[in-house]
Amino acid sequence: MTGVSEVRGRVAGKRVLVTGAARGMGRSHAVRLAEEGADLILVDLCEPLPGLEYPLSSREDLEETAELVRKQRRRAVTRVADVRDADAMRAAVAEGVAELGGLDASVANAGVITAGTWDTTTPEQWRLVLDVNLIGSWNTCAAALPHLVDHGGSLVNISSAAGIKGSPLTTPYTASKHGVVGMSLALANELAARNIRVNTVHPTGVATGMAPMSLHGVLSGPRADLGPIYQNALPVQVVDATDVSNAVLFLVSDESRHVTGLQFKVDAGVTIR
Ligand SMILES: NC(=O)c1ccc[n+]([C@@H]2O[C@H](COP(=O)([O-])OP(=O)(O)OC[C@H]3O[C@@H](n4cnc5c(N)ncnc54)[C@H](O)[C@@H]3O)[C@@H](O)[C@H]2O)c1
């Protein structure tokens, strides 16, 4: 294996936790960070969640991400854990840190979405989405922080364009992603004295397995009037996962060493509309 001293890249030798790493943007972040010299702790639930209208990833998906990291000659530790479970997250991260010899950054990326009009949105949807997206991001930060407080580090929390604007028909999701911003700003203030930076990333649409088909049904039918809110300013329908990973890479790297409390939009201008 390549020794740390020989590693080249923008995050050479850094050890980074990524949640929701089995597929989609989580996989992209892990691979992009590995390309630039990072070792990874990869966490995912790897099973379906009742109440979602699309399937989540599998253990095979998580192993495939690990293989892609290893192809870059970087180390990958995988753990199956639910970000809603604070104890499981603490244990998973502690085991990964023991194997990699430390931690430098975390990327709270795991997330879920439900869609519906105000009169079809249920308390169960609210609890599920807030539990995964908001409390799950907190649990991820809380599991990472004990390993960062002595030497500093970077927390990157994945929000959304819906964490900046009032994206309709996904109200619990929109609220959860605004919540991620508030949580991150509060942590950024509290942890700055420890040299720990906390930033959020706000993607517009990316084609992944997170596919709430009912949203498209409502937007192309009874609430077509709301469609323009989802329209990017730049002439692209969606951005690539790698576009978002490049923002994550910058925030994990020392290139952003004096950047904290930033809401980093990779949104093709959807939030300026
Ligand atoms: N796809 C988009 O258009 C888009 C746009 C803006 C923001 N985002 C955000 O980007 C992040 C990644 O989304 P994606 O598009 O790659 O989605 P995805 O559904 O493809 O991947 C999400 C991953 O998180 C995992 N996961 C879900 N719940 C979990 C839990 N409780 N514990 C651990 N792992 C869990 C899933 O198994 C899956 O592998 C999410 O936070 C999402 O809200 C996505």
Coordinates of C-alpha atoms and ligand atoms in Angstrom, one line a residue:
M1 CA 0.0 0.0 0.0
T2 CA 1.1 3.5 -0.7
G3 CA 2.5 5.2 2.4
V4 CA 1.0 8.5 3.6
S5 CA 4.2 10.4 2.9
E6 CA 4.0 9.4 -0.8
V7 CA 0.4 10.4 -1.2
R8 CA -0.4 13.2 -3.6
G9 CA -3.6 15.2 -3.8
R10 CA -5.6 18.0 -2.4
V11 CA -6.6 16.0 0.7
A12 CA -3.6 13.7 0.9
G13 CA -3.6 11.6 4.0
K14 CA -6.8 13.0 5.4
R15 CA -9.3 10.5 6.9
V16 CA -12.9 11.4 6.1
L17 CA -16.3 10.0 7.2
V18 CA -19.0 9.9 4.6
T19 CA -22.6 8.8 5.4
G20 CA -25.0 7.6 2.7
A21 CA -21.9 6.4 1.0
A22 CA -23.3 3.3 -0.8
R23 CA -24.6 5.2 -3.9
G24 CA -25.4 8.5 -5.5
M25 CA -23.7 11.6 -4.3
G26 CA -22.2 9.9 -1.2
R27 CA -20.4 7.4 -3.5
S28 CA -19.2 10.3 -5.7
H29 CA -17.9 12.3 -2.7
A30 CA -16.0 9.2 -1.4
V31 CA -14.4 8.5 -4.8
R32 CA -13.5 12.1 -5.5
L33 CA -11.9 12.4 -2.1
A34 CA -10.0 9.2 -2.6
E35 CA -8.8 10.4 -6.0
E36 CA -7.2 13.3 -4.1
G37 CA -5.5 11.2 -1.5
A38 CA -8.1 10.6 1.3
D39 CA -8.9 7.4 3.3
L40 CA -12.6 6.9 3.9
I41 CA -15.0 5.6 6.6
L42 CA -18.1 4.7 4.6
V43 CA -21.4 4.4 6.4
D44 CA -24.8 3.5 5.0
L45 CA -28.1 2.0 6.2
C46 CA -28.2 -0.4 3.2
E47 CA -31.8 -1.4 3.5
P48 CA -35.2 0.1 2.5
L49 CA -37.0 2.5 4.8
P50 CA -40.8 2.1 5.1
G51 CA -42.6 5.3 4.1
L52 CA -40.3 6.2 1.2
E53 CA -41.6 5.8 -2.4
Y54 CA -38.2 4.7 -3.7
P55 CA -35.7 2.0 -2.6
L56 CA -32.5 2.8 -0.7
S57 CA -29.2 1.1 -1.4
S58 CA -27.8 -2.4 -0.5
R59 CA -24.7 -3.8 1.2
E60 CA -23.4 -4.7 -2.3
D61 CA -23.7 -1.0 -3.2
L62 CA -21.6 0.0 -0.1
E63 CA -19.0 -2.6 -0.9
E64 CA -18.8 -1.3 -4.5
T65 CA -18.1 2.2 -3.2
A66 CA -15.3 0.7 -1.0
E67 CA -13.8 -1.1 -4.0
L68 CA -13.9 2.2 -6.0
V69 CA -12.0 3.9 -3.2
R70 CA -9.4 1.0 -3.0
K71 CA -8.9 1.3 -6.8
Q72 CA -7.5 4.7 -6.0
R73 CA -5.1 2.9 -3.6
R74 CA -6.7 4.5 -0.6
R75 CA -8.1 2.7 2.4
A76 CA -11.9 2.2 2.9
V77 CA -13.6 1.0 6.1
T78 CA -17.3 0.2 5.7
R79 CA -20.0 0.1 8.4
V80 CA -23.7 -0.5 8.1
A81 CA -25.4 2.0 10.5
D82 CA -28.5 4.1 10.7
V83 CA -27.7 7.8 11.1
R84 CA -30.9 8.1 13.2
D85 CA -29.2 5.9 15.8
A86 CA -26.7 8.0 17.8
D87 CA -25.1 5.0 19.6
A88 CA -24.6 3.1 16.4
M89 CA -23.1 6.1 14.7
R90 CA -20.6 6.7 17.6
A91 CA -19.6 3.0 17.5
A92 CA -19.2 2.9 13.7
V93 CA -17.1 6.0 13.6
A94 CA -15.0 5.0 16.6
E95 CA -14.2 1.6 14.9
G96 CA -13.4 3.3 11.6
V97 CA -11.1 5.8 13.4
A98 CA -9.3 3.0 15.2
E99 CA -8.6 1.4 11.9
L100 CA -7.5 4.5 10.0
G101 CA -5.6 6.0 12.9
G102 CA -7.6 9.2 13.2
L103 CA -10.2 11.5 11.6
D104 CA -9.9 14.9 9.9
A105 CA -13.4 15.5 8.4
S106 CA -16.9 14.3 8.0
V107 CA -19.5 14.6 5.3
A108 CA -23.1 14.2 6.6
N109 CA -24.7 13.2 3.3
A110 CA -27.3 10.6 4.1
G111 CA -30.8 11.9 3.4
V112 CA -34.3 11.0 2.3
I113 CA -37.3 12.8 0.8
T114 CA -41.0 12.5 0.8
A115 CA -43.4 14.5 -1.5
G116 CA -47.0 15.6 -1.2
T117 CA -49.3 18.5 -1.0
W118 CA -50.1 20.0 2.5
D119 CA -53.2 17.9 2.9
T120 CA -51.5 14.6 2.1
T121 CA -48.4 15.2 4.2
T122 CA -48.5 13.0 7.4
P123 CA -46.9 13.3 10.8
E124 CA -45.0 10.0 10.0
Q125 CA -43.4 11.7 7.0
W126 CA -42.4 14.6 9.1
R127 CA -40.8 12.4 11.7
L128 CA -39.0 10.2 9.2
V129 CA -37.5 13.1 7.2
L130 CA -36.5 15.2 10.2
D131 CA -35.1 12.1 11.9
V132 CA -32.8 11.1 9.0
N133 CA -31.9 14.5 7.5
L134 CA -31.7 16.7 10.6
I135 CA -31.1 14.6 13.6
G136 CA -29.1 12.2 11.5
S137 CA -26.8 15.0 10.4
W138 CA -26.4 16.0 14.1
N139 CA -25.6 12.4 15.1
T140 CA -23.0 12.3 12.3
C141 CA -21.3 15.5 13.6
A142 CA -21.6 14.4 17.2
A143 CA -20.0 11.0 16.3
A144 CA -17.1 12.8 14.5
L145 CA -16.4 15.6 16.9
P146 CA -14.7 13.6 19.7
H147 CA -12.1 12.7 17.2
L148 CA -11.6 16.3 15.9
V149 CA -11.6 18.4 19.0
D150 CA -7.9 18.0 19.8
H151 CA -6.5 18.9 16.3
G152 CA -9.3 20.7 14.4
G153 CA -11.1 19.5 11.3
S154 CA -13.9 20.1 8.8
L155 CA -17.6 19.2 9.1
V156 CA -19.5 19.3 5.8
N157 CA -23.2 19.0 6.0
I158 CA -25.2 18.3 2.9
S159 CA -28.3 20.5 2.6
S160 CA -30.0 21.4 -0.7
A161 CA -31.3 24.3 -2.8
A162 CA -34.4 23.5 -0.7
G163 CA -32.3 24.6 2.4
I164 CA -32.2 28.1 0.9
K165 CA -35.5 28.6 -0.8
G166 CA -39.1 27.5 -0.1
S167 CA -39.2 24.5 -2.3
P168 CA -42.9 23.4 -2.3
L169 CA -44.6 20.0 -2.2
T170 CA -41.7 18.6 -0.1
T171 CA -42.4 20.6 3.1
P172 CA -40.7 18.2 5.6
Y173 CA -37.7 17.9 3.4
T174 CA -37.4 21.7 2.8
A175 CA -37.8 22.3 6.6
S176 CA -35.1 19.6 7.4
K177 CA -32.6 21.2 4.9
H178 CA -33.2 24.7 6.4
G179 CA -32.6 23.0 9.8
V180 CA -29.3 21.6 8.6
V181 CA -28.2 25.2 7.9
G182 CA -29.2 26.5 11.4
M183 CA -27.5 23.5 13.1
S184 CA -24.3 24.1 11.1
L185 CA -24.1 27.8 11.8
A186 CA -24.6 27.2 15.5
L187 CA -21.9 24.5 15.5
A188 CA -19.6 26.7 13.4
N189 CA -19.8 29.4 16.1
E190 CA -19.3 27.0 18.9
L191 CA -16.4 25.1 17.4
A192 CA -14.4 27.9 15.6
A193 CA -12.2 28.3 18.7
R194 CA -11.3 24.6 18.3
N195 CA -10.3 25.2 14.7
I196 CA -13.2 23.1 13.5
R197 CA -15.0 24.5 10.4
V198 CA -18.6 23.7 9.7
N199 CA -20.1 24.4 6.2
T200 CA -23.2 23.4 4.2
V201 CA -23.5 22.4 0.6
H202 CA -26.6 23.1 -1.4
P203 CA -27.1 21.1 -4.6
T204 CA -29.8 21.6 -7.2
G205 CA -31.3 18.4 -8.8
V206 CA -28.9 15.5 -9.4
A207 CA -30.0 12.3 -11.1
T208 CA -29.6 9.7 -8.3
G209 CA -31.8 7.0 -6.7
M210 CA -33.5 9.7 -4.7
A211 CA -36.5 9.7 -7.0
P212 CA -39.8 10.9 -5.6
M213 CA -41.9 10.2 -8.7
S214 CA -45.1 11.6 -7.1
L215 CA -43.4 15.0 -7.0
H216 CA -43.0 15.0 -10.8
G217 CA -46.6 13.9 -11.1
V218 CA -47.9 16.8 -9.1
L219 CA -45.5 19.3 -10.8
S220 CA -46.5 18.2 -14.3
G221 CA -50.2 18.1 -13.4
P222 CA -52.3 19.9 -10.8
R223 CA -49.5 22.2 -9.6
A224 CA -47.7 23.0 -12.8
D225 CA -47.7 26.6 -11.6
L226 CA -45.0 25.7 -9.1
G227 CA -42.7 24.2 -11.7
P228 CA -40.6 27.4 -12.2
I229 CA -39.5 27.3 -8.6
Y230 CA -37.5 24.2 -9.5
Q231 CA -36.1 25.6 -12.7
N232 CA -32.3 26.3 -12.8
A233 CA -31.1 29.6 -14.1
L234 CA -28.2 28.0 -16.1
P235 CA -29.4 26.0 -19.1
V236 CA -29.1 22.5 -17.5
Q237 CA -31.8 20.3 -16.1
V238 CA -29.6 18.7 -13.4
V239 CA -25.9 18.9 -12.4
D240 CA -23.5 15.9 -12.1
A241 CA -22.7 14.4 -8.7
T242 CA -19.1 15.3 -9.3
D243 CA -19.9 18.9 -9.5
V244 CA -21.2 18.6 -5.9
S245 CA -18.2 16.4 -4.9
N246 CA -15.8 19.2 -6.0
A247 CA -17.4 21.5 -3.5
V248 CA -17.2 18.9 -0.8
L249 CA -13.5 18.3 -1.7
F250 CA -12.7 22.0 -1.4
L251 CA -14.4 22.2 2.0
V252 CA -12.6 19.2 3.3
S253 CA -9.2 20.4 2.0
D254 CA -7.0 23.0 3.6
E255 CA -7.7 25.2 0.6
S256 CA -10.8 26.3 2.7
R257 CA -8.9 26.5 5.9
H258 CA -10.4 29.9 6.7
V259 CA -13.9 29.1 5.4
T260 CA -16.6 28.4 8.0
G261 CA -20.3 29.0 8.1
L262 CA -20.5 29.0 4.3
Q263 CA -23.6 28.0 2.4
F264 CA -21.9 26.6 -0.7
K265 CA -24.4 26.5 -3.6
V266 CA -23.9 24.1 -6.5
D267 CA -27.3 24.9 -7.8
A268 CA -27.0 26.1 -11.4
G269 CA -28.6 29.3 -10.1
V270 CA -31.9 27.8 -9.0
T271 CA -31.8 29.8 -5.8
I272 CA -31.4 33.2 -7.5
R273 CA -34.8 32.6 -9.2
Ligands
LIG1 N1 -30.5 14.1 -5.7 C1 -30.8 15.4 -5.6 O1 -31.4 15.9 -6.5 C2 -30.4 16.1 -4.4 C3 -30.5 17.6 -4.5 C4 -30.1 18.3 -3.3 C5 -29.6 17.7 -2.2 N2 -29.6 16.3 -2.2 C6 -29.1 15.7 -0.9 O2 -27.9 14.9 -1.2 C7 -27.7 13.8 -0.3 C8 -27.5 12.6 -1.1 O3 -28.6 12.3 -1.9 P1 -28.6 11.3 -3.2 O4 -29.3 12.1 -4.2 O5 -27.3 10.8 -3.4 O6 -29.6 10.2 -2.6 P2 -29.6 8.6 -2.7 O7 -31.0 8.2 -2.2 O8 -29.1 8.1 -4.0 O9 -28.5 8.2 -1.6 C9 -28.7 8.4 -0.2 C10 -28.0 7.4 0.5 O10 -28.3 7.5 1.9 C11 -28.6 6.3 2.5 N3 -29.4 6.5 3.7 C12 -30.7 6.9 3.7 N4 -31.2 6.9 4.9 C13 -30.2 6.5 5.8 C14 -30.0 6.4 7.2 N5 -31.1 6.6 8.0 N6 -28.8 6.0 7.7 C15 -27.8 5.8 6.8 N7 -27.8 5.9 5.5 C16 -29.0 6.3 5.0 C17 -29.3 5.5 1.4 O11 -29.2 4.1 1.7 C18 -28.5 5.9 0.2 O12 -27.4 5.1 -0.1 C19 -29.0 13.8 0.5 O13 -28.8 14.5 1.8 C20 -30.0 14.6 -0.3 O14 -31.0 15.2 0.4 C21 -30.0 15.5 -3.2

